[in-house]
Tab-separated table of C-alpha atoms in Angstrom:
chain	number	residue	atom	x	y	z
A	1	UNK	CA	10.950	12.587	25.978
A	2	UNK	CA	10.932	9.621	24.514
A	3	UNK	CA	12.722	8.922	21.416
A	4	UNK	CA	10.918	7.717	18.047
A	5	UNK	CA	11.172	4.492	16.739
A	6	UNK	CA	11.876	5.326	13.694
A	7	UNK	CA	12.512	8.940	11.742
A	8	UNK	CA	12.045	9.813	8.127
A	9	UNK	CA	14.014	11.976	6.440
A	10	UNK	CA	12.489	14.935	4.153
A	11	UNK	CA	13.096	13.157	1.175
A	12	UNK	CA	10.894	10.064	2.670
A	13	UNK	CA	8.108	12.079	4.297
A	14	UNK	CA	7.823	13.676	0.537
A	15	UNK	CA	7.617	10.474	-0.803
A	16	UNK	CA	5.415	8.975	1.318
A	17	UNK	CA	3.054	12.096	1.172
A	18	UNK	CA	2.714	11.607	-2.594
A	19	UNK	CA	2.236	8.427	-2.445
A	20	UNK	CA	-1.235	8.752	-0.404
A	21	UNK	CA	-1.808	11.276	-2.577
A	22	UNK	CA	-1.805	9.062	-5.815
A	23	UNK	CA	-4.639	6.451	-3.768
A	24	UNK	CA	-7.976	6.353	-4.168
A	25	UNK	CA	-8.514	4.818	-1.044
A	26	UNK	CA	-7.986	6.696	2.283
A	27	UNK	CA	-5.280	5.380	4.187
A	28	UNK	CA	-4.035	6.145	7.743
A	29	UNK	CA	-0.680	5.433	7.259
A	30	UNK	CA	2.058	3.395	5.607
A	31	UNK	CA	2.856	-0.199	7.958
A	32	UNK	CA	6.654	-1.154	7.923
A	33	UNK	CA	7.324	-4.796	8.723
A	34	UNK	CA	9.362	-7.652	8.379
A	35	UNK	CA	9.106	-10.448	6.525
A	36	UNK	CA	11.498	-13.902	6.285
A	37	UNK	CA	13.639	-14.240	2.824
A	38	UNK	CA	15.713	-12.831	0.848
A	39	UNK	CA	19.559	-14.153	0.985
A	40	UNK	CA	20.281	-12.578	4.518
A	41	UNK	CA	17.123	-13.841	6.235
A	42	UNK	CA	15.162	-10.602	6.393
A	43	UNK	CA	13.269	-7.979	4.306
A	44	UNK	CA	11.408	-4.885	4.805
A	45	UNK	CA	7.945	-4.892	4.201
A	46	UNK	CA	5.608	-1.447	3.481
A	47	UNK	CA	2.065	-1.553	2.808
A	48	UNK	CA	-0.476	1.184	3.036
A	49	UNK	CA	-2.438	1.013	6.541
A	50	UNK	CA	-6.474	1.759	6.813
A	51	UNK	CA	-6.486	1.414	9.977
A	52	UNK	CA	-4.237	0.662	12.964
A	53	UNK	CA	-3.661	-2.677	14.527
A	54	UNK	CA	-3.417	-3.164	18.540
A	55	UNK	CA	0.523	-3.902	18.102
A	56	UNK	CA	1.414	-1.012	15.674
A	57	UNK	CA	4.004	1.376	16.945
A	58	UNK	CA	2.664	4.692	15.703
A	59	UNK	CA	5.428	7.067	14.327
A	60	UNK	CA	4.551	10.710	13.561
A	61	UNK	CA	7.618	12.529	11.060
A	62	UNK	CA	7.629	15.326	8.916
A	63	UNK	CA	3.333	15.003	9.235
A	64	UNK	CA	3.290	11.648	8.065
A	65	UNK	CA	2.075	8.826	10.240
A	66	UNK	CA	4.540	5.295	9.832
A	67	UNK	CA	3.300	2.190	11.926
A	68	UNK	CA	5.791	0.046	12.723
A	69	UNK	CA	4.280	-3.631	12.893
A	70	UNK	CA	4.854	-4.922	16.989
A	71	UNK	CA	6.432	-7.504	15.777
A	72	UNK	CA	9.306	-6.011	14.203
A	73	UNK	CA	9.848	-3.565	16.380
A	74	UNK	CA	12.674	-4.820	17.671
A	75	UNK	CA	14.637	-5.066	14.437
A	76	UNK	CA	13.650	-1.414	13.563
A	77	UNK	CA	14.121	0.945	16.916
A	78	UNK	CA	16.497	3.349	15.674
A	79	UNK	CA	16.226	2.971	12.158
A	80	UNK	CA	16.555	6.376	9.888
A	81	UNK	CA	13.629	5.668	6.307
A	82	UNK	CA	15.076	7.132	3.140
A	83	UNK	CA	13.985	7.789	-0.114
A	84	UNK	CA	17.265	8.059	-2.902
A	85	UNK	CA	16.682	8.761	-6.572
A	86	UNK	CA	19.614	8.348	-9.321
A	87	UNK	CA	19.940	7.435	-12.872
A	88	UNK	CA	19.151	3.709	-12.099
A	89	UNK	CA	16.745	3.376	-9.474
A	90	UNK	CA	14.961	5.215	-7.505
A	91	UNK	CA	13.468	3.407	-3.678
A	92	UNK	CA	13.370	3.593	-0.084
A	93	UNK	CA	16.595	2.720	2.188
A	94	UNK	CA	16.362	1.645	5.363
A	95	UNK	CA	19.576	2.969	7.707
A	96	UNK	CA	19.101	0.353	10.276
A	97	UNK	CA	21.414	0.311	13.274
A	98	UNK	CA	20.538	-2.792	13.964
A	99	UNK	CA	21.049	-4.546	10.968
A	100	UNK	CA	24.404	-6.646	11.110
A	101	UNK	CA	24.678	-7.174	7.886
A	102	UNK	CA	22.997	-7.040	4.514
A	103	UNK	CA	23.241	-8.910	1.369
A	104	UNK	CA	25.227	-7.684	-1.550
A	105	UNK	CA	21.827	-6.920	-3.731
A	106	UNK	CA	20.775	-5.003	-0.626
A	107	UNK	CA	17.294	-6.626	-0.960
A	108	UNK	CA	18.004	-8.389	2.827
A	109	UNK	CA	19.761	-7.992	5.715
A	110	UNK	CA	20.371	-9.896	8.907
A	111	UNK	CA	20.890	-8.716	12.597
């Protein structure tokens, strides 16, 4: 059995399901990619996906569909996506074994 390119924690899957349920338009899943920018050079990008692109890697985990942009796949293999809430902030967190460092604010990374 092949290992998935990305996994989700229960909290991340619950949050994605919640967000998908709040949308008026139907979405196939959540597309995750990488964009250049930030102080460390790369940042995670997420958007709802209405359809699959030919290069997307499809991950089904805990009842959630995640589409990984094919151009970002090599940077995301082995990543765990989590959702964290605390008193000051909430959001998705990527535990990416490919990261070599992050900026001080945590918004961008480099490999």
